[in-house]
Coordinates of C-alpha atoms and ligand atoms in Angstrom, one line a residue:
X106 CA -11.2 -9.2 24.7
X107 CA -12.6 -11.8 22.6
X108 CA -10.1 -13.0 20.8
X109 CA -10.3 -16.7 18.8
X110 CA -6.8 -18.1 20.1
X111 CA -7.8 -21.8 18.7
X112 CA -6.9 -20.7 15.5
X113 CA -3.4 -20.5 14.5
X114 CA -3.1 -17.8 11.8
X115 CA -1.1 -18.6 9.0
X116 CA 0.9 -16.0 7.1
X117 CA 3.1 -16.3 4.1
X118 CA 6.2 -13.8 4.0
X119 CA 7.2 -12.6 0.5
X120 CA 10.6 -10.6 1.5
X121 CA 11.9 -9.7 -2.0
X122 CA 14.6 -7.9 -2.7
X123 CA 16.8 -4.7 -1.8
X124 CA 15.4 -3.6 1.8
X125 CA 12.8 -6.1 1.5
X126 CA 14.5 -8.8 4.0
X127 CA 15.0 -6.3 6.6
X128 CA 12.1 -4.5 6.8
X129 CA 9.9 -7.6 6.4
X130 CA 11.9 -9.4 9.6
X131 CA 10.7 -6.1 11.9
X132 CA 7.3 -6.6 10.8
X133 CA 7.2 -10.4 11.6
X134 CA 8.9 -9.4 14.5
X135 CA 6.4 -7.3 15.5
X136 CA 3.4 -9.8 14.4
X137 CA 5.0 -12.4 16.8
X138 CA 4.8 -9.8 19.8
X139 CA 1.6 -8.9 19.5
X140 CA 0.3 -12.2 19.0
X141 CA 2.2 -14.0 21.8
X142 CA 0.6 -11.2 24.1
X143 CA -2.4 -12.3 23.2
X144 CA -2.0 -15.9 23.2
X145 CA -2.6 -16.1 19.6
X146 CA -1.0 -18.5 17.2
X147 CA 1.0 -17.2 14.0
X148 CA 2.7 -19.4 11.7
X149 CA 5.1 -18.2 9.1
X150 CA 5.9 -19.3 5.8
X151 CA 8.0 -18.1 3.4
X152 CA 8.5 -17.9 -0.1
X153 CA 10.3 -16.0 -3.4
X154 CA 9.3 -13.6 -5.3
X155 CA 10.9 -10.7 -7.8
X156 CA 14.4 -10.8 -8.3
X157 CA 15.5 -13.4 -5.5
X158 CA 12.9 -15.8 -7.5
X159 CA 14.6 -14.9 -10.7
X160 CA 18.0 -15.9 -9.3
X161 CA 16.6 -18.9 -7.3
X162 CA 14.0 -20.3 -10.5
X163 CA 14.5 -18.3 -13.5
X164 CA 11.3 -16.4 -13.0
X165 CA 9.6 -13.5 -10.9
X166 CA 6.5 -15.3 -9.5
X167 CA 7.3 -19.5 -9.2
X168 CA 4.0 -21.3 -9.0
X169 CA 5.3 -22.4 -5.5
X170 CA 4.6 -19.1 -4.3
X171 CA 1.2 -18.8 -5.5
X172 CA 0.4 -21.8 -4.0
X173 CA 1.8 -20.8 -0.7
X174 CA -0.1 -17.3 -0.9
X175 CA -3.5 -19.1 -1.5
X176 CA -2.9 -21.1 1.6
X177 CA -2.6 -18.4 3.9
X178 CA -4.7 -16.2 5.8
X179 CA -2.7 -13.2 4.8
X180 CA 0.6 -12.5 2.9
X181 CA 3.1 -9.7 3.9
X182 CA 5.3 -8.5 1.2
X183 CA 8.7 -6.4 1.2
X184 CA 9.8 -5.1 -1.9
X185 CA 10.7 -5.8 -5.4
X186 CA 13.4 -4.9 -7.8
X187 CA 16.8 -3.6 -8.4
X188 CA 19.7 -3.0 -10.6
X189 CA 20.5 -6.4 -11.3
X190 CA 17.5 -7.1 -12.9
X191 CA 16.9 -3.7 -14.7
X192 CA 17.6 -5.1 -18.1
X193 CA 15.5 -8.3 -18.4
X194 CA 12.9 -8.1 -20.6
X195 CA 9.4 -7.0 -19.5
X196 CA 7.5 -10.5 -18.4
X197 CA 11.0 -11.6 -16.8
X198 CA 11.5 -8.6 -14.8
X199 CA 10.8 -9.0 -10.9
X200 CA 7.9 -6.1 -11.0
X201 CA 5.9 -8.4 -13.3
X202 CA 6.4 -10.9 -10.5
X203 CA 4.6 -8.4 -8.2
X204 CA 1.8 -7.7 -10.6
X205 CA 1.3 -11.0 -11.3
X206 CA 0.8 -12.1 -7.6
X207 CA -1.9 -9.5 -7.4
X208 CA -3.8 -10.4 -10.2
X209 CA -3.4 -14.3 -9.5
X210 CA -5.1 -13.4 -6.1
X211 CA -7.7 -11.0 -7.5
X212 CA -6.5 -8.4 -5.1
X213 CA -7.9 -5.2 -7.2
X214 CA -8.4 -2.7 -4.6
X215 CA -5.2 -1.2 -3.0
X216 CA -5.7 1.0 0.2
X217 CA -3.1 3.6 0.6
X218 CA -3.3 5.6 3.6
X219 CA -1.5 8.8 4.2
X220 CA -1.8 9.9 7.7
X221 CA 0.2 12.6 9.7
X222 CA 1.7 11.3 13.0
X223 CA 2.1 14.3 15.0
X224 CA 5.6 13.4 16.0
X225 CA 6.4 13.5 12.2
X226 CA 4.9 17.3 11.5
X227 CA 8.4 18.8 11.2
X228 CA 9.6 15.8 8.8
X229 CA 7.0 16.9 6.0
X230 CA 8.5 19.1 3.4
X231 CA 4.9 20.8 3.4
X232 CA 4.5 24.1 5.9
X233 CA 2.7 22.8 9.3
X234 CA -0.2 25.0 8.5
X235 CA -0.9 23.7 5.4
X236 CA -0.8 19.8 6.8
X237 CA -3.2 20.8 9.7
X238 CA -3.6 18.5 12.5
X239 CA -5.2 15.4 11.6
X240 CA -4.2 14.9 8.2
X241 CA -5.6 11.4 7.0
X242 CA -6.1 10.9 3.5
X243 CA -7.0 7.3 2.1
X244 CA -6.2 6.9 -1.7
X245 CA -7.7 3.8 -3.1
X246 CA -5.9 2.5 -6.3
X247 CA -7.6 0.0 -8.8
X248 CA -4.7 -2.7 -8.7
X249 CA -5.3 -5.0 -11.3
X250 CA -6.4 -3.3 -14.7
X251 CA -5.5 -0.2 -16.3
X252 CA -2.5 0.3 -18.5
X253 CA -0.1 -1.8 -16.2
X254 CA -2.2 -4.9 -17.6
X255 CA -3.2 -3.7 -20.9
X256 CA -1.9 -4.6 -24.2
X257 CA 1.5 -3.8 -25.0
X258 CA 4.1 -4.7 -27.7
X259 CA 5.3 -2.9 -30.8
X260 CA 4.2 -2.2 -34.3
X261 CA 5.5 -0.7 -37.4
X262 CA 3.7 2.2 -39.6
X263 CA 5.2 3.7 -42.3
X264 CA 8.5 2.2 -41.8
X265 CA 8.4 3.5 -38.2
X266 CA 8.8 1.0 -35.0
X267 CA 6.2 2.1 -32.3
X268 CA 6.2 0.7 -28.8
X269 CA 3.0 1.0 -27.0
X270 CA 0.9 0.3 -23.7
X271 CA -2.7 0.5 -23.3
X272 CA -5.0 2.1 -20.6
X273 CA -7.9 -0.4 -20.5
X274 CA -10.9 -0.8 -18.0
X275 CA -14.1 -2.3 -18.4
X276 CA -17.2 -1.2 -16.6
X277 CA -17.1 -4.1 -14.0
X278 CA -13.4 -3.3 -12.9
X279 CA -14.4 0.4 -12.2
X280 CA -17.6 -0.6 -10.5
X281 CA -16.2 -2.9 -7.9
X282 CA -13.3 -0.6 -7.3
X283 CA -16.0 2.1 -6.8
X284 CA -17.8 -0.1 -4.4
X285 CA -14.9 -0.2 -2.2
X286 CA -14.6 3.3 -2.3
X287 CA -17.5 4.4 -1.6
X288 CA -17.8 1.9 1.4
X289 CA -14.8 3.1 3.1
X290 CA -15.8 6.8 2.6
X291 CA -19.1 5.7 4.2
X292 CA -16.7 4.7 7.4
X293 CA -14.9 7.6 7.5
X294 CA -15.5 11.1 6.5
X295 CA -18.1 10.4 3.9
X296 CA -16.2 12.4 1.3
X297 CA -15.0 10.5 -2.1
X298 CA -13.1 12.3 -4.7
X299 CA -13.0 10.1 -7.8
X300 CA -9.7 11.1 -9.9
X301 CA -9.3 10.9 -13.9
X302 CA -8.3 12.5 -17.1
X303 CA -11.5 12.6 -18.7
X304 CA -10.9 15.8 -20.6
X305 CA -8.6 13.7 -22.8
X306 CA -9.2 10.2 -21.8
X307 CA -12.0 7.6 -23.3
X308 CA -11.8 5.2 -20.7
X309 CA -11.4 8.2 -17.9
X310 CA -14.8 9.3 -19.5
X311 CA -16.4 5.5 -19.1
X312 CA -14.7 5.7 -15.3
X313 CA -16.6 8.7 -14.5
X314 CA -19.6 7.5 -15.9
X315 CA -19.4 4.7 -14.0
X316 CA -18.8 6.1 -10.6
X317 CA -21.5 8.4 -11.6
X318 CA -23.8 5.5 -11.8
X319 CA -22.6 3.4 -8.6
X320 CA -23.0 6.9 -6.5
X321 CA -26.7 6.3 -6.8
X322 CA -26.4 3.5 -4.3
X323 CA -24.1 5.9 -1.6
X324 CA -26.1 8.8 -1.5
X325 CA -24.6 9.6 1.9
X326 CA -21.2 10.0 0.3
X327 CA -20.2 13.3 -1.1
X328 CA -18.7 12.6 -4.4
X329 CA -16.6 14.8 -6.6
X330 CA -14.2 14.7 -9.7
X331 CA -10.7 15.9 -10.3
X332 CA -8.4 15.7 -13.2
X333 CA -5.2 13.8 -12.1
X334 CA -3.1 16.9 -12.8
X335 CA -5.2 19.1 -10.5
X336 CA -5.3 16.7 -7.9
X337 CA -1.4 16.4 -7.9
X338 CA -1.3 20.1 -7.4
X339 CA -4.4 19.9 -4.8
X340 CA -2.6 17.4 -2.6
X341 CA 0.6 19.8 -1.8
X342 CA -1.5 22.6 -1.8
X343 CA -4.3 21.6 0.6
X344 CA -4.0 18.0 1.2
X345 CA -6.8 18.3 4.4
X346 CA -9.3 18.8 1.6
X347 CA -9.6 15.2 0.8
X348 CA -11.0 12.1 2.9
X349 CA -11.1 9.3 0.1
X350 CA -9.4 9.3 -3.2
X351 CA -10.3 6.4 -6.0
X352 CA -8.4 6.2 -8.8
X353 CA -6.9 4.2 -11.8
X354 CA -3.8 2.2 -11.2
X355 CA -1.5 4.2 -13.0
X356 CA -2.8 7.6 -11.4
X357 CA -2.5 5.9 -8.1
X358 CA 0.7 4.6 -7.9
X359 CA 2.0 7.9 -8.8
X360 CA -0.2 10.1 -6.7
X361 CA 0.3 7.6 -3.5
X362 CA 4.1 8.4 -3.5
X363 CA 3.4 11.9 -3.9
X364 CA 0.8 11.6 -0.7
X365 CA 3.6 9.9 1.1
X366 CA 5.9 12.5 1.3
X367 CA 2.9 14.7 2.9
X368 CA 3.4 12.3 6.0
X369 CA 7.2 13.0 6.3
X370 CA 8.7 10.1 4.3
X371 CA 7.7 7.2 2.0
X372 CA 9.3 5.1 4.5
X373 CA 5.7 5.5 6.5
X374 CA 3.2 4.5 4.1
X375 CA 1.6 1.0 4.2
X376 CA -0.7 -0.8 2.0
X377 CA -3.6 -3.1 1.9
X378 CA -4.7 -5.0 -1.4
X379 CA -7.8 -6.8 -1.2
X380 CA -10.4 -8.6 -3.5
X381 CA -13.3 -10.8 -3.0
X382 CA -12.3 -12.7 0.0
X383 CA -10.3 -11.9 3.4
X384 CA -7.2 -13.0 1.9
X385 CA -5.1 -9.9 1.5
X386 CA -1.7 -8.7 0.7
X387 CA 0.1 -6.2 2.9
X388 CA 3.1 -4.2 1.7
X389 CA 5.0 -0.9 1.9
X390 CA 4.3 1.6 -0.8
X391 CA 8.0 2.1 -1.0
X392 CA 10.4 0.2 -3.2
X393 CA 13.5 -1.8 -2.6
X394 CA 15.8 1.2 -2.2
X395 CA 18.9 -1.1 -3.4
X396 CA 21.1 1.8 -2.7
X397 CA 20.5 1.2 1.2
X398 CA 20.1 -2.2 0.9
X399 CA 21.6 -4.3 3.8
X400 CA 22.8 -1.6 5.7
X401 CA 20.3 -1.9 8.5
X402 CA 19.3 1.8 8.1
X403 CA 16.0 1.2 6.1
X404 CA 12.9 2.8 7.7
X405 CA 10.4 -0.4 9.0
X406 CA 7.7 1.3 9.8
X407 CA 5.7 1.0 6.4
X408 CA 6.3 -2.7 6.7
X409 CA 5.1 -2.6 10.6
X410 CA 2.0 -0.1 9.6
X411 CA 1.3 -3.1 6.9
X412 CA 1.3 -5.6 9.4
X413 CA -1.2 -3.6 11.3
X414 CA -3.4 -3.3 8.3
X415 CA -3.1 -7.2 7.8
X416 CA -4.7 -7.4 11.5
X417 CA -7.6 -4.8 10.6
X418 CA -8.4 -6.1 7.3
X419 CA -7.6 -10.0 6.8
X420 CA -7.3 -11.1 10.1
X421 CA -10.2 -9.5 12.0
X422 CA -8.3 -8.5 14.8
X423 CA -8.5 -4.7 15.1
X424 CA -7.4 -4.9 18.7
X425 CA -4.0 -6.1 17.3
X426 CA -3.8 -3.3 14.5
X427 CA -4.6 -0.4 17.1
X428 CA -1.9 -1.8 19.4
X429 CA 0.6 -1.8 16.6
X430 CA -0.5 1.6 15.4
X431 CA -0.2 3.1 19.0
X432 CA 3.3 1.5 19.3
X433 CA 4.4 3.3 16.2
X434 CA 3.1 6.5 17.6
X435 CA 4.8 6.1 20.8
X436 CA 8.1 5.1 18.7
X437 CA 8.0 8.3 16.9
X438 CA 8.0 10.3 19.6
X439 CA 11.7 9.1 20.8
X440 CA 13.2 7.7 17.9
X441 CA 13.9 8.2 14.1
X442 CA 15.5 6.1 11.2
X443 CA 17.7 8.5 9.2
X444 CA 14.7 9.2 6.5
X445 CA 12.8 11.1 8.7
X446 CA 15.7 12.1 11.2
X447 CA 15.8 15.9 11.9
X448 CA 18.9 17.4 13.8
X449 CA 18.0 18.8 17.3
X450 CA 14.5 17.5 17.6
X451 CA 15.4 15.6 20.9
X452 CA 14.9 12.3 18.9
X453 CA 17.5 8.9 18.9
X454 CA 18.8 8.4 15.4
X455 CA 18.0 4.4 15.2
X456 CA 18.8 1.8 12.8
X457 CA 16.4 -0.6 10.9
X458 CA 16.4 -3.6 13.7
X459 CA 16.5 -0.9 16.9
X460 CA 13.3 0.7 15.4
X461 CA 11.9 -2.9 15.5
X462 CA 13.2 -3.4 18.9
X463 CA 11.6 0.0 20.2
X464 CA 8.1 -1.0 18.8
X465 CA 8.4 -4.4 19.9
X466 CA 9.1 -3.4 23.4
X467 CA 6.5 -0.9 23.6
X468 CA 3.9 -3.4 22.6
X469 CA 5.0 -5.9 25.3
X470 CA 4.9 -3.3 27.8
X471 CA 1.4 -2.0 27.2
X472 CA -1.4 -2.9 29.2
Ligands
IPM693 C1 3.9 0.1 -6.0 C2 5.2 -0.4 -6.9 C3 4.5 -1.2 -8.0 C4 3.7 -0.5 -8.4 C5 5.8 -1.6 -8.9 C6 7.3 -2.4 -8.1 C7 5.8 -2.6 -9.6 O1 5.6 1.2 -7.4 O2 3.5 -0.9 -5.5 O3 3.6 1.4 -5.8 O4 3.9 0.0 -9.7 O5 2.4 -1.0 -8.3
MG694 MG1 4.5 2.7 -6.6

């Protein structure tokens, strides 16, 4: 194998809040194991984000964190948020730190793959015949525009106070996410479904027109459109009809949580946030799960699979990604964390760190 082991890869870890530290610890351990196996150096550095950053510095995204992220080859993130910070004003909430780091690094493309692992078919709430054998849907979520970043505020009209958030996109933002999605579709099943609400929203009509224009450059990809409400329904009616879905920030946020359940648990879904350079941010799509934080029962596999995506998309170490993913598949045959455990399925119920142990051992032992 031709791996450049002269270089030490620099990874900044933002473990964040709730279960964030537990799961990123396991993902970091897996990166250390796979890199040691291949005589490659990975240096880890740590920085604050979200609630832990608010507690330590008074802000959800300290300047030092942005600097450490910019200096890295890649970033691993856990999760942010929790009830402790729920009453803070919008800009001061932990979630604002996450939105701001995505924006500061220009990470406009969020890849959220929903795949079904054979061992987890029975953990999915959908019937086996609906899931099929090779469910593999890639949701491409626009990540730095739309309503999460549009104008918001309050105004008074006729003595009544209104609060508003606005869905805003410019053509350029839609074009670049369209290109990401078309290029991914070309490497996969050559099918792209663009999801919008063009029967109601002006911004969706512009979205659709722009996707249509970009599609001229990708004639080999079969393009379809779907309204978001229909898509939410189709994802549970017949998820196998999808290859790549491209959609706006908010619709992608919602649909990817829905898609994650098809694969058995939201604790399984990884994500990659990418921009114009190879610097990417990798995080599970689940949140900080404060109700189970600190108990060592969270599922670390979404974080571990995010680390695999990092090897694939940022570090150009696809062999590392393949080995991590194979080890996760094998681990699922013998063990399950609480969220994916099924009585009588013959798997061992394990903790977060035990799952990390198993995946690590499988990587070390594999040829
Ligand atoms: C996600 C999360 C975040 C988002 C929150 C925590 C800001 O739900 O990554 O899906 O909405 O992007
Ligand atoms: Mg979300």
